[in-house]
Coordinates of C-alpha atoms and ligand atoms in Angstrom, one line a residue:
M60 CA -2.9 -3.3 22.2
P61 CA -1.7 -6.7 21.8
N62 CA -0.6 -8.0 18.3
R63 CA -3.6 -9.1 16.2
S64 CA -3.5 -12.0 14.0
P65 CA -4.0 -11.0 10.3
L66 CA -7.3 -13.0 10.2
K67 CA -8.6 -11.3 13.2
A68 CA -7.4 -7.7 11.8
L69 CA -9.4 -8.6 8.7
A70 CA -12.6 -9.6 10.7
I71 CA -12.3 -6.3 12.6
L72 CA -12.0 -4.4 9.3
V73 CA -15.0 -6.0 7.9
V74 CA -17.1 -5.0 10.9
V75 CA -15.8 -1.6 11.2
S76 CA -16.2 -0.8 7.6
Q77 CA -19.8 -1.8 7.7
A78 CA -20.5 0.1 11.0
P79 CA -22.3 3.4 11.0
F80 CA -19.7 6.1 12.1
C81 CA -22.1 9.0 12.5
A82 CA -22.9 8.4 16.1
K83 CA -19.6 9.3 17.4
A84 CA -18.5 11.5 14.6
A85 CA -18.8 14.7 16.6
E86 CA -15.9 14.0 18.8
N87 CA -14.0 12.2 15.9
S88 CA -11.0 13.6 14.1
L89 CA -8.7 12.3 11.4
E90 CA -5.2 13.0 10.9
V91 CA -4.0 13.1 7.4
F92 CA -0.1 13.1 6.9
S93 CA 1.3 14.2 3.6
W94 CA 3.7 16.7 1.8
W95 CA 1.1 18.5 -0.3
T96 CA 1.7 22.1 0.5
S97 CA 2.4 23.9 -2.8
G98 CA -0.6 25.8 -4.5
G99 CA -1.5 23.1 -6.7
E100 CA -1.0 20.3 -4.1
S101 CA -3.0 21.9 -1.3
A102 CA -5.9 22.8 -3.8
A103 CA -6.0 19.1 -4.7
L104 CA -5.7 18.0 -1.2
D105 CA -8.6 20.3 -0.1
A106 CA -10.7 18.5 -2.9
L107 CA -10.0 15.0 -1.4
F108 CA -10.9 16.6 2.0
N109 CA -14.2 18.0 0.7
V110 CA -15.3 14.7 -0.7
Y111 CA -14.5 13.1 2.6
K112 CA -16.4 15.7 4.5
K113 CA -19.5 15.1 2.5
R114 CA -19.3 11.5 3.1
D115 CA -18.4 11.8 6.9
P116 CA -19.5 15.3 8.0
G117 CA -18.8 15.0 11.7
V118 CA -15.1 14.4 11.4
E119 CA -12.7 17.0 12.0
I120 CA -9.8 16.7 9.5
V121 CA -6.2 17.5 11.0
N122 CA -4.0 18.4 7.9
A123 CA -0.5 17.3 9.1
A124 CA 1.1 18.0 5.9
V125 CA 4.8 18.9 6.2
A126 CA 6.2 21.2 3.4
G127 CA 9.0 20.1 1.2
G128 CA 8.5 18.9 -2.3
G129 CA 8.9 15.0 -2.9
G130 CA 8.5 14.4 0.8
S131 CA 12.2 15.2 1.6
A132 CA 11.3 16.9 4.9
A133 CA 8.0 14.9 5.6
R134 CA 9.3 11.5 5.6
P135 CA 11.8 12.0 8.4
V136 CA 9.1 13.5 10.4
L137 CA 7.0 10.4 9.8
Q138 CA 9.6 8.1 10.5
T139 CA 10.2 9.6 13.9
R140 CA 6.5 9.5 14.7
L141 CA 6.1 5.9 13.5
A142 CA 9.1 4.8 15.5
G143 CA 7.9 6.7 18.4
G144 CA 4.3 4.9 18.4
N145 CA 2.7 8.3 17.6
P146 CA 1.4 7.5 13.9
P147 CA -1.0 9.7 12.0
D148 CA -4.2 8.0 11.1
T149 CA -3.1 7.8 7.5
W150 CA -0.2 8.9 5.4
Q151 CA 0.9 9.5 1.7
S152 CA 3.3 7.0 0.4
H153 CA 4.5 5.7 -2.8
P154 CA 3.9 2.1 -3.8
G155 CA 6.9 -0.2 -4.2
W156 CA 10.1 -0.1 -2.0
E157 CA 8.7 3.0 0.1
L158 CA 5.6 1.6 1.2
L159 CA 6.5 -2.1 1.5
D160 CA 10.0 -1.6 2.8
Q161 CA 9.7 1.5 5.0
Y162 CA 6.2 1.0 6.3
V163 CA 4.7 -2.5 6.0
E164 CA 7.9 -4.4 6.8
P165 CA 8.4 -2.7 10.4
G166 CA 4.8 -3.4 10.9
Y167 CA 3.5 0.2 10.9
C168 CA 0.5 -0.5 8.5
E169 CA -2.4 -2.4 8.6
P170 CA -3.7 -4.2 5.6
I171 CA -6.8 -2.9 3.9
T172 CA -7.3 -5.9 1.5
E173 CA -10.9 -6.2 2.5
L174 CA -11.7 -2.6 1.1
Y175 CA -10.7 -4.0 -2.4
K176 CA -13.6 -6.4 -2.0
S177 CA -16.2 -4.5 -0.2
D178 CA -15.7 -1.3 -2.5
D179 CA -15.3 -3.5 -5.8
W180 CA -11.7 -1.9 -5.9
D181 CA -10.4 -5.3 -7.2
K182 CA -12.2 -4.4 -10.3
A183 CA -11.6 -0.7 -10.4
F184 CA -7.8 -0.4 -10.0
P185 CA -5.4 -1.9 -12.4
K186 CA -4.1 -5.2 -11.0
E187 CA -0.4 -4.7 -11.8
L188 CA 0.0 -1.6 -9.6
V189 CA -2.1 -2.8 -6.9
V190 CA -1.0 -6.3 -6.7
D191 CA 2.7 -5.9 -7.4
L192 CA 3.7 -2.5 -5.6
M193 CA 1.3 -2.4 -2.7
T194 CA 1.1 -6.0 -1.7
K195 CA 2.9 -8.2 0.6
D196 CA 2.0 -11.7 1.6
R197 CA -1.2 -11.4 -0.5
K198 CA -2.2 -8.4 1.6
I199 CA -2.9 -4.9 0.1
Y200 CA -1.6 -2.0 2.1
A201 CA -2.6 1.3 0.4
V202 CA -5.2 2.7 -2.0
L203 CA -4.1 5.1 -4.6
A204 CA -5.4 8.7 -4.9
G205 CA -3.8 9.3 -8.4
I206 CA -0.7 8.4 -10.7
H207 CA 1.9 11.1 -11.8
R208 CA 4.0 10.9 -14.9
G209 CA 7.5 11.7 -13.8
N210 CA 9.2 12.2 -17.4
V211 CA 7.6 15.4 -18.5
L212 CA 9.3 18.4 -20.0
W213 CA 7.3 21.6 -19.7
Y214 CA 7.8 24.7 -21.5
N215 CA 6.8 28.2 -21.8
T216 CA 4.7 28.3 -25.2
K217 CA 5.4 32.1 -25.9
L218 CA 8.8 32.2 -25.0
L219 CA 9.6 29.5 -27.3
E220 CA 7.7 31.1 -30.1
Q221 CA 9.4 34.3 -29.6
N222 CA 12.7 32.5 -30.0
G223 CA 11.7 30.5 -33.0
I224 CA 11.6 27.2 -31.2
K225 CA 9.2 24.4 -32.3
V226 CA 8.2 21.6 -30.1
G227 CA 6.9 18.5 -31.9
G228 CA 5.3 15.4 -30.4
Q229 CA 8.5 14.0 -29.4
M230 CA 12.1 15.5 -28.6
T231 CA 15.5 14.0 -29.0
F232 CA 18.5 15.2 -26.9
D233 CA 19.8 16.8 -30.0
Q234 CA 16.7 18.9 -30.6
F235 CA 16.7 19.7 -26.9
F236 CA 20.1 21.0 -26.8
A237 CA 19.6 22.9 -30.1
A238 CA 16.7 24.7 -28.5
C239 CA 18.9 25.3 -25.4
D240 CA 21.7 26.9 -27.6
K241 CA 19.4 29.3 -29.3
L242 CA 17.9 30.3 -25.8
K243 CA 21.4 30.8 -24.4
S244 CA 22.4 33.0 -27.3
A245 CA 19.3 35.0 -26.5
G246 CA 20.5 35.4 -22.9
I247 CA 17.7 33.1 -21.5
P248 CA 18.4 30.2 -19.1
A249 CA 16.7 27.3 -21.0
L250 CA 16.2 24.9 -18.3
G251 CA 14.5 25.9 -15.0
V252 CA 15.3 23.7 -11.8
G253 CA 14.4 24.4 -8.2
D254 CA 16.8 21.9 -6.3
S255 CA 16.9 23.6 -2.9
D256 CA 15.8 20.0 -2.4
I257 CA 18.2 17.9 -4.4
W258 CA 15.5 15.4 -5.5
A259 CA 14.5 17.8 -8.3
S260 CA 18.0 17.5 -9.9
A261 CA 18.1 13.9 -9.2
Q262 CA 14.7 13.7 -11.1
L263 CA 16.3 15.6 -14.0
F264 CA 19.0 12.9 -14.1
E265 CA 16.4 10.1 -13.6
N266 CA 14.6 11.4 -16.5
T267 CA 17.8 11.7 -18.7
L268 CA 19.0 8.3 -17.6
L269 CA 15.9 6.7 -19.0
G270 CA 16.1 8.8 -22.1
V271 CA 19.5 7.2 -22.7
I272 CA 19.1 3.6 -21.4
G273 CA 15.5 3.0 -22.3
P274 CA 12.9 0.9 -20.5
K275 CA 14.9 -2.2 -21.0
G276 CA 18.0 -0.7 -19.6
W277 CA 16.1 0.6 -16.8
T278 CA 15.0 -2.9 -15.8
D279 CA 18.3 -4.3 -16.2
L280 CA 19.9 -1.6 -14.1
F281 CA 17.6 -2.0 -11.2
A282 CA 17.6 -5.8 -11.4
G283 CA 21.5 -5.7 -11.2
A284 CA 21.9 -6.9 -14.9
M285 CA 23.4 -3.6 -15.9
Q286 CA 26.0 -1.6 -13.7
W287 CA 25.8 1.9 -12.7
D288 CA 29.0 2.5 -14.4
D289 CA 27.8 0.9 -17.7
P290 CA 29.0 3.2 -20.6
K291 CA 25.4 4.1 -21.4
V292 CA 24.9 5.3 -17.8
K293 CA 27.9 7.3 -18.1
E294 CA 26.5 8.9 -21.4
A295 CA 23.5 9.8 -19.3
M296 CA 25.6 11.4 -16.8
K297 CA 27.5 13.5 -19.5
L298 CA 24.1 14.8 -20.8
F299 CA 23.0 15.7 -17.3
A300 CA 26.3 17.5 -16.9
K301 CA 25.7 19.4 -20.0
M302 CA 22.3 20.4 -18.9
Q303 CA 23.8 22.4 -16.1
E304 CA 25.3 24.7 -18.7
Y305 CA 21.8 25.9 -19.4
M306 CA 20.3 26.1 -16.0
N307 CA 18.8 29.1 -14.1
P308 CA 21.6 30.6 -12.0
D309 CA 19.3 30.6 -8.7
H310 CA 18.3 27.1 -9.0
A311 CA 19.8 26.1 -5.5
A312 CA 17.8 28.7 -3.9
L313 CA 14.6 27.5 -5.3
S314 CA 11.8 24.9 -4.5
W315 CA 10.5 22.8 -7.4
D316 CA 7.3 25.0 -7.6
Q317 CA 9.2 28.0 -7.7
A318 CA 11.2 27.0 -10.6
I319 CA 7.9 26.3 -12.4
K320 CA 6.7 29.7 -11.4
E321 CA 10.1 31.1 -13.1
L322 CA 8.8 29.0 -16.3
M323 CA 5.3 30.8 -16.1
E324 CA 7.0 34.3 -15.8
G325 CA 9.0 33.4 -18.9
K326 CA 12.3 33.5 -16.7
V327 CA 13.2 30.2 -18.1
A328 CA 11.8 28.0 -21.1
F329 CA 11.8 24.4 -20.0
S330 CA 11.5 22.3 -16.9
S331 CA 11.8 18.7 -16.4
M332 CA 9.4 17.9 -13.8
G333 CA 6.7 15.4 -12.7
D334 CA 3.2 16.4 -13.7
W335 CA 2.3 17.7 -10.3
A336 CA 3.7 20.9 -12.1
D337 CA 0.3 20.8 -14.1
G338 CA -1.3 21.5 -10.9
E339 CA 0.8 24.6 -10.4
F340 CA -0.3 25.8 -14.1
L341 CA -3.9 25.1 -13.2
K342 CA -3.8 26.9 -10.0
A343 CA -2.3 29.8 -11.8
N344 CA -5.1 29.8 -14.4
L345 CA -2.8 29.4 -17.1
K346 CA -4.1 27.9 -20.6
E347 CA -2.5 24.7 -21.8
R348 CA -1.1 25.0 -25.2
E349 CA -1.4 28.7 -25.3
D350 CA 0.7 29.6 -22.2
F351 CA 2.5 26.3 -21.4
G352 CA 3.1 23.0 -23.2
W353 CA 4.6 19.8 -22.6
V354 CA 6.6 16.9 -24.4
S355 CA 8.1 13.7 -22.9
H356 CA 11.4 14.4 -21.5
P357 CA 14.0 13.9 -24.2
G358 CA 14.4 10.4 -25.5
T359 CA 11.6 8.9 -23.1
A360 CA 8.5 8.9 -25.5
G361 CA 6.9 5.5 -25.1
S362 CA 7.7 5.3 -21.3
F363 CA 5.8 6.5 -18.5
I364 CA 7.6 7.1 -15.1
V365 CA 5.1 6.0 -12.5
I366 CA 5.0 8.1 -9.4
A367 CA 1.7 7.1 -7.7
D368 CA 0.3 8.4 -4.4
G369 CA -1.3 6.1 -2.1
F370 CA -2.7 6.3 1.6
T371 CA -2.3 4.0 4.2
L372 CA -3.9 2.8 7.4
A373 CA -1.8 3.1 10.5
R374 CA -1.5 -0.1 12.8
R375 CA -3.3 1.2 15.9
A376 CA -4.6 4.2 14.3
P377 CA -5.8 6.7 16.8
H378 CA -9.0 7.3 14.7
R379 CA -9.2 4.1 13.0
E380 CA -12.8 4.3 11.9
A381 CA -12.4 7.8 10.5
A382 CA -9.3 6.4 8.8
I383 CA -11.1 3.6 7.1
A384 CA -13.8 6.0 6.0
W385 CA -11.0 8.3 4.6
L386 CA -9.6 5.4 2.6
K387 CA -12.8 4.5 1.2
S388 CA -13.4 8.0 0.1
V389 CA -9.8 8.3 -1.4
G390 CA -10.5 5.2 -3.4
S391 CA -14.0 6.4 -4.7
R392 CA -14.9 7.7 -8.0
E393 CA -16.0 10.9 -6.9
A394 CA -12.6 11.7 -5.0
Q395 CA -10.4 10.5 -7.9
E396 CA -12.5 12.8 -10.2
A397 CA -12.3 15.7 -8.0
F398 CA -8.7 15.3 -6.8
N399 CA -6.8 14.3 -10.0
P400 CA -7.8 17.2 -12.5
L401 CA -6.3 19.6 -9.8
K402 CA -3.3 17.7 -9.0
G403 CA -2.0 17.0 -12.5
S404 CA -2.2 13.1 -12.0
I405 CA -4.5 10.7 -13.5
P406 CA -6.9 8.7 -11.7
A407 CA -5.8 5.3 -10.6
R408 CA -9.3 3.9 -11.2
T409 CA -10.0 3.0 -14.7
D410 CA -13.8 3.6 -14.6
V411 CA -13.8 7.4 -14.3
D412 CA -15.3 9.8 -16.6
H413 CA -12.6 11.0 -18.9
S414 CA -14.7 14.0 -20.1
K415 CA -14.0 15.6 -16.7
F416 CA -10.2 15.9 -17.7
D417 CA -8.4 18.5 -19.7
G418 CA -6.0 18.2 -22.5
Y419 CA -2.9 17.4 -20.4
H420 CA -4.6 14.7 -18.6
Q421 CA -5.9 13.2 -21.8
W422 CA -2.4 12.9 -22.8
S423 CA -1.1 11.5 -19.9
M424 CA -4.0 8.8 -19.5
D425 CA -3.3 7.8 -23.2
S426 CA 0.4 7.5 -22.4
F427 CA -0.4 5.4 -19.2
A428 CA -2.7 3.1 -21.5
K429 CA -0.2 2.4 -24.1
D430 CA 3.3 3.3 -22.9
K431 CA 5.8 1.3 -20.7
P432 CA 5.6 1.9 -16.9
I433 CA 8.7 2.7 -15.2
P434 CA 9.0 2.6 -11.4
S435 CA 10.8 5.9 -10.3
C436 CA 13.7 5.6 -8.1
V437 CA 13.8 9.4 -7.0
H438 CA 10.2 8.9 -5.6
G439 CA 10.9 5.7 -3.8
E440 CA 9.4 3.0 -6.0
A441 CA 12.3 1.3 -7.7
A442 CA 14.8 0.9 -4.8
P443 CA 15.3 1.0 -1.2
A444 CA 15.5 4.2 0.8
A445 CA 19.1 3.9 1.2
F446 CA 19.7 3.7 -2.4
Q447 CA 17.3 6.6 -3.2
Q448 CA 19.3 8.6 -0.7
A449 CA 22.7 7.4 -2.2
L450 CA 21.4 8.7 -5.6
N451 CA 20.5 12.1 -3.9
D452 CA 24.0 12.4 -2.4
A453 CA 25.7 11.3 -5.5
V454 CA 23.8 14.0 -7.5
T455 CA 24.8 16.7 -5.1
A456 CA 28.4 15.6 -5.2
F457 CA 28.3 15.6 -9.0
L458 CA 26.8 19.1 -9.4
M459 CA 29.9 20.1 -7.6
D460 CA 32.7 18.2 -9.0
K461 CA 31.1 17.2 -12.4
N462 CA 33.3 14.0 -12.0
I463 CA 31.5 11.0 -14.1
D464 CA 33.6 8.4 -12.7
N465 CA 33.0 9.4 -9.1
F466 CA 29.2 9.7 -9.9
A467 CA 29.3 6.2 -11.2
N468 CA 31.3 4.6 -8.7
A469 CA 29.3 6.0 -5.9
L470 CA 26.3 4.4 -7.3
V471 CA 27.9 1.0 -8.1
L472 CA 29.0 0.9 -4.4
A473 CA 25.5 2.0 -3.4
A474 CA 23.9 -0.5 -5.5
K475 CA 26.0 -3.1 -3.8
Q476 CA 25.2 -2.0 -0.5
S477 CA 21.3 -1.9 -0.8
E478 CA 20.8 -4.4 -3.4
P479 CA 18.1 -2.5 -5.1
A480 CA 15.1 -4.4 -6.5
K481 CA 16.0 -7.9 -5.1
Ligands
BGC210 C1 4.5 13.1 -5.0 C2 3.7 14.2 -5.5 C3 4.1 15.5 -5.1 C4 5.6 15.7 -5.6 C5 6.1 17.0 -5.2 C6 6.1 13.4 -5.2 O1 6.9 12.6 -4.5 O2 4.3 11.9 -5.4 O3 2.4 13.9 -5.3 O4 3.3 16.6 -5.7 O5 6.5 14.8 -4.8 O6 5.8 17.5 -4.0

C-alpha cells in the first residue's frame, strides 16, 4: 500500500468508522497484542473482549498476549513483527516515550484523532494525558483503557497485625524500616519482590527514588536539571540497597505475580508494586482491608506514578475495520467500567460511574484527582527505551555489587547517551 497523506488517512478513518461492519464480520478476525497473562490481567482482558464481542459479534478475537510482566518479553516480539511488516491489528502501549518514540516515530501507527471527535472522547478523556503523552504533530495515536498507580506498597493485613505493626494513611522510610526490623526479628522476610524480570526491582527503585527526591526532583532529573549522581539520588540508592536486606530469598526466581501470591499466603508482608497487583487480590477473592491493605510507597504520598495502558491502530492493520471498532470499544464507558474494576487501574474516562468501583479504586481515583502525576521511567513513559534498558541493567548490576558510585555513574552515562525527556 502506498504511503497515505495524513489527510487522506483521516478521511478514510471517518468513512470506515461510520461504515457498518456486520456484513463482512463472519470472516473477520482481530489480533490484539498485549502482555496481560497473569490471573488478574487475563480476567480484565477478557472483560474488554466481552464488551467488544457484544458490539461486534461476528469478529473472532485472536489473543496474541505474550507472557512476561511489564512487557519485558512482549515488546521485543512486537518490535520484530513491526519491523518485519507483520503487525498485529492493535497493541498495548504506554503513552509517552514508548508510544511516540518506538511506534509512532518509525511510522508503525495510524492516528486515531478522528475517534476523539466522533466518539466525544475529546470531552471524556483528561487533556493532559491525551494531548501531551499520546499526541505527535497534533495527531493522537492511542486510546487509554486504564491508568495504573505505580507507587503503591501492598501489605498482608493479618501478618502485620500478628506482628503488632500498624500502618497509617502514609508511611515514612523510617516507619517502613522499623516494620521491616520487627518482621525480620520474627523471621519473616518483610519485602516480597518477584524480579525474575528485573523491571520489578527497577520499579522498587523508581518508587524509592520518588520517595526521596519528590515530584520536583523527578521533573528536574528527567529534564537534565538534576544529575543521576546527585546526593539525593544516591540517598535513594542507599535505601534501595538497604531494602535488599529484608527481601524474600527466592525473589530472583519469581515473577511479580508470584511475589504477590507470597504476600497473599503470608510468606512476605509488603510488596511495592503497581496496582495491577490489586487485580491479583481480586482474582483470588481476597477482601480489601481485611486480607490486604495498601499505602503509598514510603515518602511518595501526594504523587501518583502514572502507568497508563493504551491501544494503538497499526498502520496497514490486517483487519483495520475491526481494529477501529475495537478501539471505539476500549474507549467506551462500558468497557472502562468493565475492565478497570478487575485490572486494578482506574478508568481514563472521567465520566464513569464511580459507584461501580471498590475501596482501593476509590482511593486511587481520589489520588489521581488531587496528587501530582509522575511519568514512570520503568514503564516507558518518562524516557526513551534505551534509558529504560540502561536503568534495568544498572539495577541488575547494583543487586550484585551494591556499589552506589557504579550505579550512579552508569545512569549519568546512560542519560547523556539517550538524552531522556528532551
Ligand atoms: C502494564 C500493566 C501490567 C503490568 C504488569 C505494566 O507495564 O502497564 O498493565 O499489568 O505491566 O504486567
